[in-house]
PDB file of C-alpha atoms in Angstrom:
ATOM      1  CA  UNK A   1       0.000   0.000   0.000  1.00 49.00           C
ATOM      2  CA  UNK A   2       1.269   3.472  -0.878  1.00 53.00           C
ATOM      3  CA  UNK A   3       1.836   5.375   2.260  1.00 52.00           C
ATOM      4  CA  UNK A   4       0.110   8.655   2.936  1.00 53.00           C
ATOM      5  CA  UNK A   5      -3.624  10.636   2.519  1.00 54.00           C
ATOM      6  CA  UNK A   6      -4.724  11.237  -0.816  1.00 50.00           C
ATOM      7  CA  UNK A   7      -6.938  13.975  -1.834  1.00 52.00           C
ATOM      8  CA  UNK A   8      -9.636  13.239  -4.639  1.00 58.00           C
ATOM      9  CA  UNK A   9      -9.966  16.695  -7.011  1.00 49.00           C
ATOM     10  CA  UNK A  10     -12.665  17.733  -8.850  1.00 47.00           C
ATOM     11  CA  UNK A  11     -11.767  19.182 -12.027  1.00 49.00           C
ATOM     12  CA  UNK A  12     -11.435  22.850 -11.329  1.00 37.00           C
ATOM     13  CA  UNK A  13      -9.416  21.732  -8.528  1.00 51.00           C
ATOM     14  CA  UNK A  14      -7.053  19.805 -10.353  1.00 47.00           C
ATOM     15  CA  UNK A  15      -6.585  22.436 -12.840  1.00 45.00           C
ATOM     16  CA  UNK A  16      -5.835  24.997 -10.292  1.00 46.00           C
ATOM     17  CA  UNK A  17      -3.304  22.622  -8.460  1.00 41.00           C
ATOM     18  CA  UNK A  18      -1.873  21.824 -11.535  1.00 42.00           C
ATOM     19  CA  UNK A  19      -1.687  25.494 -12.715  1.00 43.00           C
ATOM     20  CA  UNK A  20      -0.265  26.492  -8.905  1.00 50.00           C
ATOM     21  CA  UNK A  21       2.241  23.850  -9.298  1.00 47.00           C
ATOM     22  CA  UNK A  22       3.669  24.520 -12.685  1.00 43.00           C
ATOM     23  CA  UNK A  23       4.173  28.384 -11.733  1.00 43.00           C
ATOM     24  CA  UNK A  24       5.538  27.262  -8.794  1.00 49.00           C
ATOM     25  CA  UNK A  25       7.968  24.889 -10.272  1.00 44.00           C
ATOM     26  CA  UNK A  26       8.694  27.441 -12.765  1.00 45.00           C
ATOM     27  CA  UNK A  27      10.208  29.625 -10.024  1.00 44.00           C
ATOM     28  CA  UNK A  28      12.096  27.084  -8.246  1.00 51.00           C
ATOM     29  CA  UNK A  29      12.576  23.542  -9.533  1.00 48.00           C
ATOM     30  CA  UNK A  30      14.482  22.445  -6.645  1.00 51.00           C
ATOM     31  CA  UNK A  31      10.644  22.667  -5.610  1.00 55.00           C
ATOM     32  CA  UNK A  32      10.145  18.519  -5.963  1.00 56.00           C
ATOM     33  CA  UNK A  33       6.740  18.223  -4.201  1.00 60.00           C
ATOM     34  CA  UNK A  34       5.160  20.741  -6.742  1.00 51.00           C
ATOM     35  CA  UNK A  35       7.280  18.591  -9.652  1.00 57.00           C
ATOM     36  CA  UNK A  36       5.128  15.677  -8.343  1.00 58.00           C
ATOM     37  CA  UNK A  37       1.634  17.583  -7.780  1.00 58.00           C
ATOM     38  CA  UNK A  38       1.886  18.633 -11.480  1.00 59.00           C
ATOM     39  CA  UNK A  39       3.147  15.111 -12.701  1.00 56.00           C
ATOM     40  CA  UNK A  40       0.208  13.744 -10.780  1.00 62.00           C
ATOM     41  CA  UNK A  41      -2.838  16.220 -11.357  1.00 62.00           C
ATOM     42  CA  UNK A  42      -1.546  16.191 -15.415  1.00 67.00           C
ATOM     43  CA  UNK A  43      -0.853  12.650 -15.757  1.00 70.00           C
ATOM     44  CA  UNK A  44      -3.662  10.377 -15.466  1.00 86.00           C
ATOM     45  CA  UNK A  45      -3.996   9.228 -18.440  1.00 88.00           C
ATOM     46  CA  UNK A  46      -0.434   8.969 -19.409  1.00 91.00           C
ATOM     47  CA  UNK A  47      -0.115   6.649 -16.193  1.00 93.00           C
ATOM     48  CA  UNK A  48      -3.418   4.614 -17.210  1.00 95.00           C
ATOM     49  CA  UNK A  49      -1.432   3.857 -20.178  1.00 95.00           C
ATOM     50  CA  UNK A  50       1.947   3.072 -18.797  1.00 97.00           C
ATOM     51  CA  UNK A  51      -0.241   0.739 -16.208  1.00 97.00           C
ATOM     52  CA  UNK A  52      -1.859  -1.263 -18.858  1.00 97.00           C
ATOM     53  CA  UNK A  53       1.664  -2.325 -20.580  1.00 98.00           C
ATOM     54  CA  UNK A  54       2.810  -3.359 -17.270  1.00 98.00           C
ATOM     55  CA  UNK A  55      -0.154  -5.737 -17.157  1.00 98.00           C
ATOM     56  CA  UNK A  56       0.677  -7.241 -20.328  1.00 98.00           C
ATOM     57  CA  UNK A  57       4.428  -7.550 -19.696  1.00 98.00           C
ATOM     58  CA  UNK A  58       5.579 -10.350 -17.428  1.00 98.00           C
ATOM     59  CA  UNK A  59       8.380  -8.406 -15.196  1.00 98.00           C
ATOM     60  CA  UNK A  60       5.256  -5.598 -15.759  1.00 98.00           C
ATOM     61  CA  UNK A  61       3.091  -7.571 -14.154  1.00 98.00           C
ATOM     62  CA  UNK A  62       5.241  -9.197 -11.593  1.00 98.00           C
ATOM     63  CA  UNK A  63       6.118  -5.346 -10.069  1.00 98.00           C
ATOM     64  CA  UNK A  64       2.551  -4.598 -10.149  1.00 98.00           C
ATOM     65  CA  UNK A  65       2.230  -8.052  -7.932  1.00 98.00           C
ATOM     66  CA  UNK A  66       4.921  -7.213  -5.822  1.00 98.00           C
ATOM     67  CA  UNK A  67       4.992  -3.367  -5.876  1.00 97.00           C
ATOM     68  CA  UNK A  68       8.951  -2.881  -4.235  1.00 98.00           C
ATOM     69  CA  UNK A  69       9.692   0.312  -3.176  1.00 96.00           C
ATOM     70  CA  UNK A  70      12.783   1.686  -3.673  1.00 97.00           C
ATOM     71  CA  UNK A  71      13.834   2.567  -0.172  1.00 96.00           C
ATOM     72  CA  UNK A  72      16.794   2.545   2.184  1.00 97.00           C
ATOM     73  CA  UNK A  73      16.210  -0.821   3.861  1.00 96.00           C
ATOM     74  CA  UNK A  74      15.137  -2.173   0.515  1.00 97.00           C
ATOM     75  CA  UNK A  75      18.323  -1.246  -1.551  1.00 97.00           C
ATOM     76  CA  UNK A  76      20.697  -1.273   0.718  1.00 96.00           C
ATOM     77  CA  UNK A  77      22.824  -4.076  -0.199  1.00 97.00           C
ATOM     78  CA  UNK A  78      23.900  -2.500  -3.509  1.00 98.00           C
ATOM     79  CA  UNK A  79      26.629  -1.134  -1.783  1.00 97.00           C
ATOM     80  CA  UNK A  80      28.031  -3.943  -1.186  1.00 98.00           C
ATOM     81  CA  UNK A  81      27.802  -5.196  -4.668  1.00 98.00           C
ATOM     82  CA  UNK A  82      30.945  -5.735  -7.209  1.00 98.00           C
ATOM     83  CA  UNK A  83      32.087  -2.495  -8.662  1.00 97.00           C
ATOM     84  CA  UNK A  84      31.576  -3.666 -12.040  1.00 98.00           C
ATOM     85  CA  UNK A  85      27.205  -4.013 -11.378  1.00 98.00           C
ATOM     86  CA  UNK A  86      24.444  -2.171 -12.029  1.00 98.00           C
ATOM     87  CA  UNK A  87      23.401  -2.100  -8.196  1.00 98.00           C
ATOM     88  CA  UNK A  88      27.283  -1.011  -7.570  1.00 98.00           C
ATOM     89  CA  UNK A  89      26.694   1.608  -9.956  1.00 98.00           C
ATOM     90  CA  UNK A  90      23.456   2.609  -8.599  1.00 98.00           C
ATOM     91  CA  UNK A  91      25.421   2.768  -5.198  1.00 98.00           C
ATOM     92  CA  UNK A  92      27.974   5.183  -6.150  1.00 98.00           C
ATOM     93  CA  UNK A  93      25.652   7.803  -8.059  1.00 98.00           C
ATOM     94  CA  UNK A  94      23.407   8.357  -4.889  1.00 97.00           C
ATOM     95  CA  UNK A  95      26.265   8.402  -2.540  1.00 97.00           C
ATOM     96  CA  UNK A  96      28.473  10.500  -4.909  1.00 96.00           C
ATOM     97  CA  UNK A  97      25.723  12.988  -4.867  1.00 95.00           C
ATOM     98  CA  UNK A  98      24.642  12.532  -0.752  1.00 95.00           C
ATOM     99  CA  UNK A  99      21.079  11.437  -2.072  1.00 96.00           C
ATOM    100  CA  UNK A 100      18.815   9.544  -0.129  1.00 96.00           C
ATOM    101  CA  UNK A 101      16.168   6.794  -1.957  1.00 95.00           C
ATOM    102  CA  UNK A 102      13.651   7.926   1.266  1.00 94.00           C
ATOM    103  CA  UNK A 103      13.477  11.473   0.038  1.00 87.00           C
ATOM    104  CA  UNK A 104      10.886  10.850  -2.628  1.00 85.00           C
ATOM    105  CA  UNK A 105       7.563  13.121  -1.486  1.00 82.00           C
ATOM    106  CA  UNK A 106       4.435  10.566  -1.537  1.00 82.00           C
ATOM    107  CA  UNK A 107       1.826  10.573  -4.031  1.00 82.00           C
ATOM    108  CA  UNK A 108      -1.479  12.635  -3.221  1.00 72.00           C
ATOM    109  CA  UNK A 109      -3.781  13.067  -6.078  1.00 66.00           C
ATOM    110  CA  UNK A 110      -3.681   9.542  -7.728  1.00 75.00           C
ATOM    111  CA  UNK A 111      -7.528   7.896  -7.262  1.00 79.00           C
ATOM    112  CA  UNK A 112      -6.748   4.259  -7.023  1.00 89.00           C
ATOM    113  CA  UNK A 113      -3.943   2.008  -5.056  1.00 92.00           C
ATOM    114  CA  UNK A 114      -2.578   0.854  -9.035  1.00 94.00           C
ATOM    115  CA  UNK A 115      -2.145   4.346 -10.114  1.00 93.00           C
ATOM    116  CA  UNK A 116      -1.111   5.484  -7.125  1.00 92.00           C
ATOM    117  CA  UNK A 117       1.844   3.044  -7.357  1.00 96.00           C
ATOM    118  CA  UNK A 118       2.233   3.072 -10.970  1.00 95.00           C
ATOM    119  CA  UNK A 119       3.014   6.809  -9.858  1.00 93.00           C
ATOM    120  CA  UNK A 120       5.352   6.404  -7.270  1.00 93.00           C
ATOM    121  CA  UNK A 121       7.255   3.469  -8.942  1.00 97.00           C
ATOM    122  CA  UNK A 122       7.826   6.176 -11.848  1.00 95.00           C
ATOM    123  CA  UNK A 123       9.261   8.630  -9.441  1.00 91.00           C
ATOM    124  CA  UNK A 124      11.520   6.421  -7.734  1.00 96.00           C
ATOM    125  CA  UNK A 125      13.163   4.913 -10.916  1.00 97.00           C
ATOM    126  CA  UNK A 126      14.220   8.434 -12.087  1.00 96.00           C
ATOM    127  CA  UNK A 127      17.351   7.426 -10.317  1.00 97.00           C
ATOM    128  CA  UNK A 128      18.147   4.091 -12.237  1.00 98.00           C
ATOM    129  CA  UNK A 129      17.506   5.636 -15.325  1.00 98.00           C
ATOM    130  CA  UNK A 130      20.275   8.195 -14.259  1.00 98.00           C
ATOM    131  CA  UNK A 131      22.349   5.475 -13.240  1.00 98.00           C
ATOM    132  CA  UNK A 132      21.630   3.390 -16.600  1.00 98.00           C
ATOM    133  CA  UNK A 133      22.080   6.377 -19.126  1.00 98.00           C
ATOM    134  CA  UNK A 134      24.584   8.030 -17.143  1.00 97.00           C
ATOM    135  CA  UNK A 135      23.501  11.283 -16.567  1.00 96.00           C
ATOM    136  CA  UNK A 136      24.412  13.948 -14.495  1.00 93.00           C
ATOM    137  CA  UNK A 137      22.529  15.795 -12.081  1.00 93.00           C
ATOM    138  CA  UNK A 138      22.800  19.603 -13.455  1.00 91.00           C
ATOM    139  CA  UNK A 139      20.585  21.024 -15.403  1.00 89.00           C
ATOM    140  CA  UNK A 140      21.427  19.881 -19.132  1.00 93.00           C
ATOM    141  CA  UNK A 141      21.512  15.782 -17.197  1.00 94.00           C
ATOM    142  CA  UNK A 142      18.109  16.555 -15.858  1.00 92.00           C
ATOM    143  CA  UNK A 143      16.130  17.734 -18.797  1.00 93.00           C
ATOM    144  CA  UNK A 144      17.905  15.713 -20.681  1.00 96.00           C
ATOM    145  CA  UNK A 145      16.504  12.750 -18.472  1.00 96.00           C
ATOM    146  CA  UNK A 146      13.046  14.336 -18.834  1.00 93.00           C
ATOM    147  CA  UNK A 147      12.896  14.324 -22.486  1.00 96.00           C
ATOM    148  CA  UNK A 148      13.667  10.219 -22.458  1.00 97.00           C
ATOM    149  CA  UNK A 149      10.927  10.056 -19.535  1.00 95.00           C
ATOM    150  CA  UNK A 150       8.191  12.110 -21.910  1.00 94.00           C
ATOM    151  CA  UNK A 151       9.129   9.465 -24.975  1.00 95.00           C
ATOM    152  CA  UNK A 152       8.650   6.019 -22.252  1.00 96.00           C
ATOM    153  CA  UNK A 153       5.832   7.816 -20.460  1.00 94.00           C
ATOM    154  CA  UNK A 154       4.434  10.697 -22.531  1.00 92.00           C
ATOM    155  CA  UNK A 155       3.443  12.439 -19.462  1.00 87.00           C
ATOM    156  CA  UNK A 156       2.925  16.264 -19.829  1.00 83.00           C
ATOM    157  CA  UNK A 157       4.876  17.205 -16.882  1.00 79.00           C
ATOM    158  CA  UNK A 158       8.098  15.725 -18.466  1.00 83.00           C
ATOM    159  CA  UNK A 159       7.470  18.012 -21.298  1.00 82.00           C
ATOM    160  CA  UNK A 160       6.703  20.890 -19.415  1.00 80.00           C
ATOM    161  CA  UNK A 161      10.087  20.209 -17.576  1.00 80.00           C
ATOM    162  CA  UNK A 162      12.509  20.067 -20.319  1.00 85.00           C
ATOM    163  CA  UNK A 163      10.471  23.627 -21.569  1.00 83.00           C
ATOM    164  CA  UNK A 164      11.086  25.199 -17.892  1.00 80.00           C
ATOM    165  CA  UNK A 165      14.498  23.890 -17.359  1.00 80.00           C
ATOM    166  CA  UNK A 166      15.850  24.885 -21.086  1.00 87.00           C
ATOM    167  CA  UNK A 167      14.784  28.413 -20.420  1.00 84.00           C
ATOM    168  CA  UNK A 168      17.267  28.671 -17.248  1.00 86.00           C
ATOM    169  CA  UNK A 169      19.910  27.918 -19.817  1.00 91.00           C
ATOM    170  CA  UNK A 170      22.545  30.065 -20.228  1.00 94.00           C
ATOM    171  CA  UNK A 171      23.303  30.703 -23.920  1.00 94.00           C
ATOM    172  CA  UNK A 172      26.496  28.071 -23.542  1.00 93.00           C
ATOM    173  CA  UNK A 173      24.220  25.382 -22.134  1.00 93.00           C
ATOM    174  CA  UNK A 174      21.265  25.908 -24.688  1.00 93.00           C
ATOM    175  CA  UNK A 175      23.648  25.301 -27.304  1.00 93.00           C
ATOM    176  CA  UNK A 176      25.232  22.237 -25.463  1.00 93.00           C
ATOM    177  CA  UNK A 177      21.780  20.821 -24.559  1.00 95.00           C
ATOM    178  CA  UNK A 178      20.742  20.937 -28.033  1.00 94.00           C
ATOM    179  CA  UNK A 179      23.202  19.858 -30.041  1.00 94.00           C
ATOM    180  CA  UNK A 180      24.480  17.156 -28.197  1.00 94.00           C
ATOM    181  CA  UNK A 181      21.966  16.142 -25.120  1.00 96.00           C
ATOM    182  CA  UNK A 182      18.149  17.090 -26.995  1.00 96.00           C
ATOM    183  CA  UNK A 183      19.199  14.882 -29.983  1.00 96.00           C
ATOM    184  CA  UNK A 184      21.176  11.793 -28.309  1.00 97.00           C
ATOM    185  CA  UNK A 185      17.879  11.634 -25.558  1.00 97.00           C
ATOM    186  CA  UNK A 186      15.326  11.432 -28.397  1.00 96.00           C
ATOM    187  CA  UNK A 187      17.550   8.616 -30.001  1.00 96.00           C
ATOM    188  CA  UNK A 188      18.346   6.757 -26.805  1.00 97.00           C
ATOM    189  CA  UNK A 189      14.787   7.041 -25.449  1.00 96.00           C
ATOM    190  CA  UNK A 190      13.431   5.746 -28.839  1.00 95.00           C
ATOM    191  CA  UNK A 191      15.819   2.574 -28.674  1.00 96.00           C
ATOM    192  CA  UNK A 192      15.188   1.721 -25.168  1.00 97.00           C
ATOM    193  CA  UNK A 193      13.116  -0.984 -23.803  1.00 98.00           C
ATOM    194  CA  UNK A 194       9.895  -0.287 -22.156  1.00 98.00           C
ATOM    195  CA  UNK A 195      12.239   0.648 -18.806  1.00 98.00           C
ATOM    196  CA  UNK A 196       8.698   0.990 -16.711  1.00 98.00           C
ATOM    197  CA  UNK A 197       8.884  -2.833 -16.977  1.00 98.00           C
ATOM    198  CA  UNK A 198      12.302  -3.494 -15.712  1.00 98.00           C
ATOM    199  CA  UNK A 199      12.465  -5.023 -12.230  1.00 98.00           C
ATOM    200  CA  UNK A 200      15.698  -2.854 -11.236  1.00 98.00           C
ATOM    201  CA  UNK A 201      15.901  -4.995  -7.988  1.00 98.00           C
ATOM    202  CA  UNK A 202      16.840  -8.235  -9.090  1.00 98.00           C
ATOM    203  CA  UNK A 203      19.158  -6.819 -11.647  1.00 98.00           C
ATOM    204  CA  UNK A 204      21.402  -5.394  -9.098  1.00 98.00           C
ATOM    205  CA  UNK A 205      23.939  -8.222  -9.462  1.00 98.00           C
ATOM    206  CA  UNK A 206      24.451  -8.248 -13.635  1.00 98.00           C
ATOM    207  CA  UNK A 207      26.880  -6.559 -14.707  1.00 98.00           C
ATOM    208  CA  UNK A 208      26.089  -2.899 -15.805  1.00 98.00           C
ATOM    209  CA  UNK A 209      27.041  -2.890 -19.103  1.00 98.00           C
ATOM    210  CA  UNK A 210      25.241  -6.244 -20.419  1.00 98.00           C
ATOM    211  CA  UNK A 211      22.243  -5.150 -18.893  1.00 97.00           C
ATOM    212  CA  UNK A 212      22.458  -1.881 -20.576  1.00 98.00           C
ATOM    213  CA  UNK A 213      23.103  -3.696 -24.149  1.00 98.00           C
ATOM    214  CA  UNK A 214      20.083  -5.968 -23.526  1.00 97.00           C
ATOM    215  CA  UNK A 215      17.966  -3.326 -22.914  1.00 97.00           C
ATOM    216  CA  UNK A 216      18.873  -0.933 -25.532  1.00 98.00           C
ATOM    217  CA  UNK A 217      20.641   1.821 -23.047  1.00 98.00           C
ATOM    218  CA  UNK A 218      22.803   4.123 -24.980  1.00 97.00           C
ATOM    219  CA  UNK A 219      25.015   6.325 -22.423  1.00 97.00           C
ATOM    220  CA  UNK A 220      25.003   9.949 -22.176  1.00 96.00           C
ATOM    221  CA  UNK A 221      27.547  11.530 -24.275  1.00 92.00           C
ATOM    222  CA  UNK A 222      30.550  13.472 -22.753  1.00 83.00           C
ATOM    223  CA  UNK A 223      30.066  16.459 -21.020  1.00 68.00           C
ATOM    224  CA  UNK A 224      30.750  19.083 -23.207  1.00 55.00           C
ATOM    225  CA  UNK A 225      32.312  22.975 -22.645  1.00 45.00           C
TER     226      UNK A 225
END
């Protein structure tokens, strides 16, 4: 069961948290709980979809049956892993950065438990899928990251993301961001397997770069400038 309240929006009120939470965004996107109000109050059917194609694929379907949560006392052991895994890997990019897997803020505005977790488990992958493509945290990494996310999910907030975050640029990091990041995303999200039907957890042990050729991943090019 996802943990805490939900609140069930009538349509005005959606709009008007969605609105609030895109202007808010807008003006800080270190703002993640107002990242995940829009993602939620704009995504419905974009997670209706992404819930469906879990059903019919079998790892799909066994996360949807299981529903892991990527938490501290449930990924733990991937720092213990060989260097040369994809749980290793994982490892070193969230304690390179002093992130925490706990810090995700909860889902609110989803109607069912399946949504709800089809929600959450989206959120809490965006951290593999840095891992697996290789992406930095800055800006140009993150909308980057957003741009794959829009093509495997084609939820609206991803969009709107990669649209707020590209007008922070500075003239140097437009140009980088679109002639190397924009063009390699749209090619490495097109190639890529459905990744919302990856069960990360039990592929902590393979070896990162055979699970990234079986799955289509194709790294992040070099940071440029």
């Amino acid at each position: 069961m996802i943990q805490g309240p939900r609140v069930r929006l009538r349509g005005w009120q959606q709009a008007a948290v969605a609105l609030g939470s895109a202007v808010g965004a807008l003006v800080d996107p270190r703002r993640a709980d107002l990242i995940a109000a829009l993602g939620e109050t704009t995504g419905k059917p974009a997670f209706e979809r992404v819930l469906e194609r879990m059903k019919r694929n079998p790892e799909g379907k066994e996360i949807l049956l299981d529903r892991p949560r990527v938490i501290s006392s449930n990924v733990g052991h991937a720092w213990d892993l060989p260097e040369n895994t994809f749980g290793a890997a994982y490892a070193k990019f969230m304690g390179s950065r002093n992130f925490s897997p706990d810090d995700r803020p909860p889902v609110r505005f989803m109607e069912t438990e399946e949504l709800a977790y089809v929600a959450m488990r989206a959120r809490e992958v965006h951290d593999f899928w840095h891992t697996l493509f290789g992406l930095p945290t800055n800006l140009i990494g993150e909308s980057a990251l957003k741009v794959i996310e829009f093509q495997q999910m084609l939820l609206p907030m991803c969009f709107l993301s990669v649209i707020g975050g590209t007008a922070r640029f500075s003239d140097k990091q437009r140009s980088v961001f679109y002639k190397h990041y924009f063009p390699w995303a749209v090619r490495a999200g097109m190639k890529s397997t459905d990744l919302m039907c990856v069960y990360y957890e039990k592929h902590f042990h393979e070896d990162l770069e055979e699970m990234r050729q079986r799955w289509g991943i194709i790294p992040a090019p070099p940071i440029y400038g």
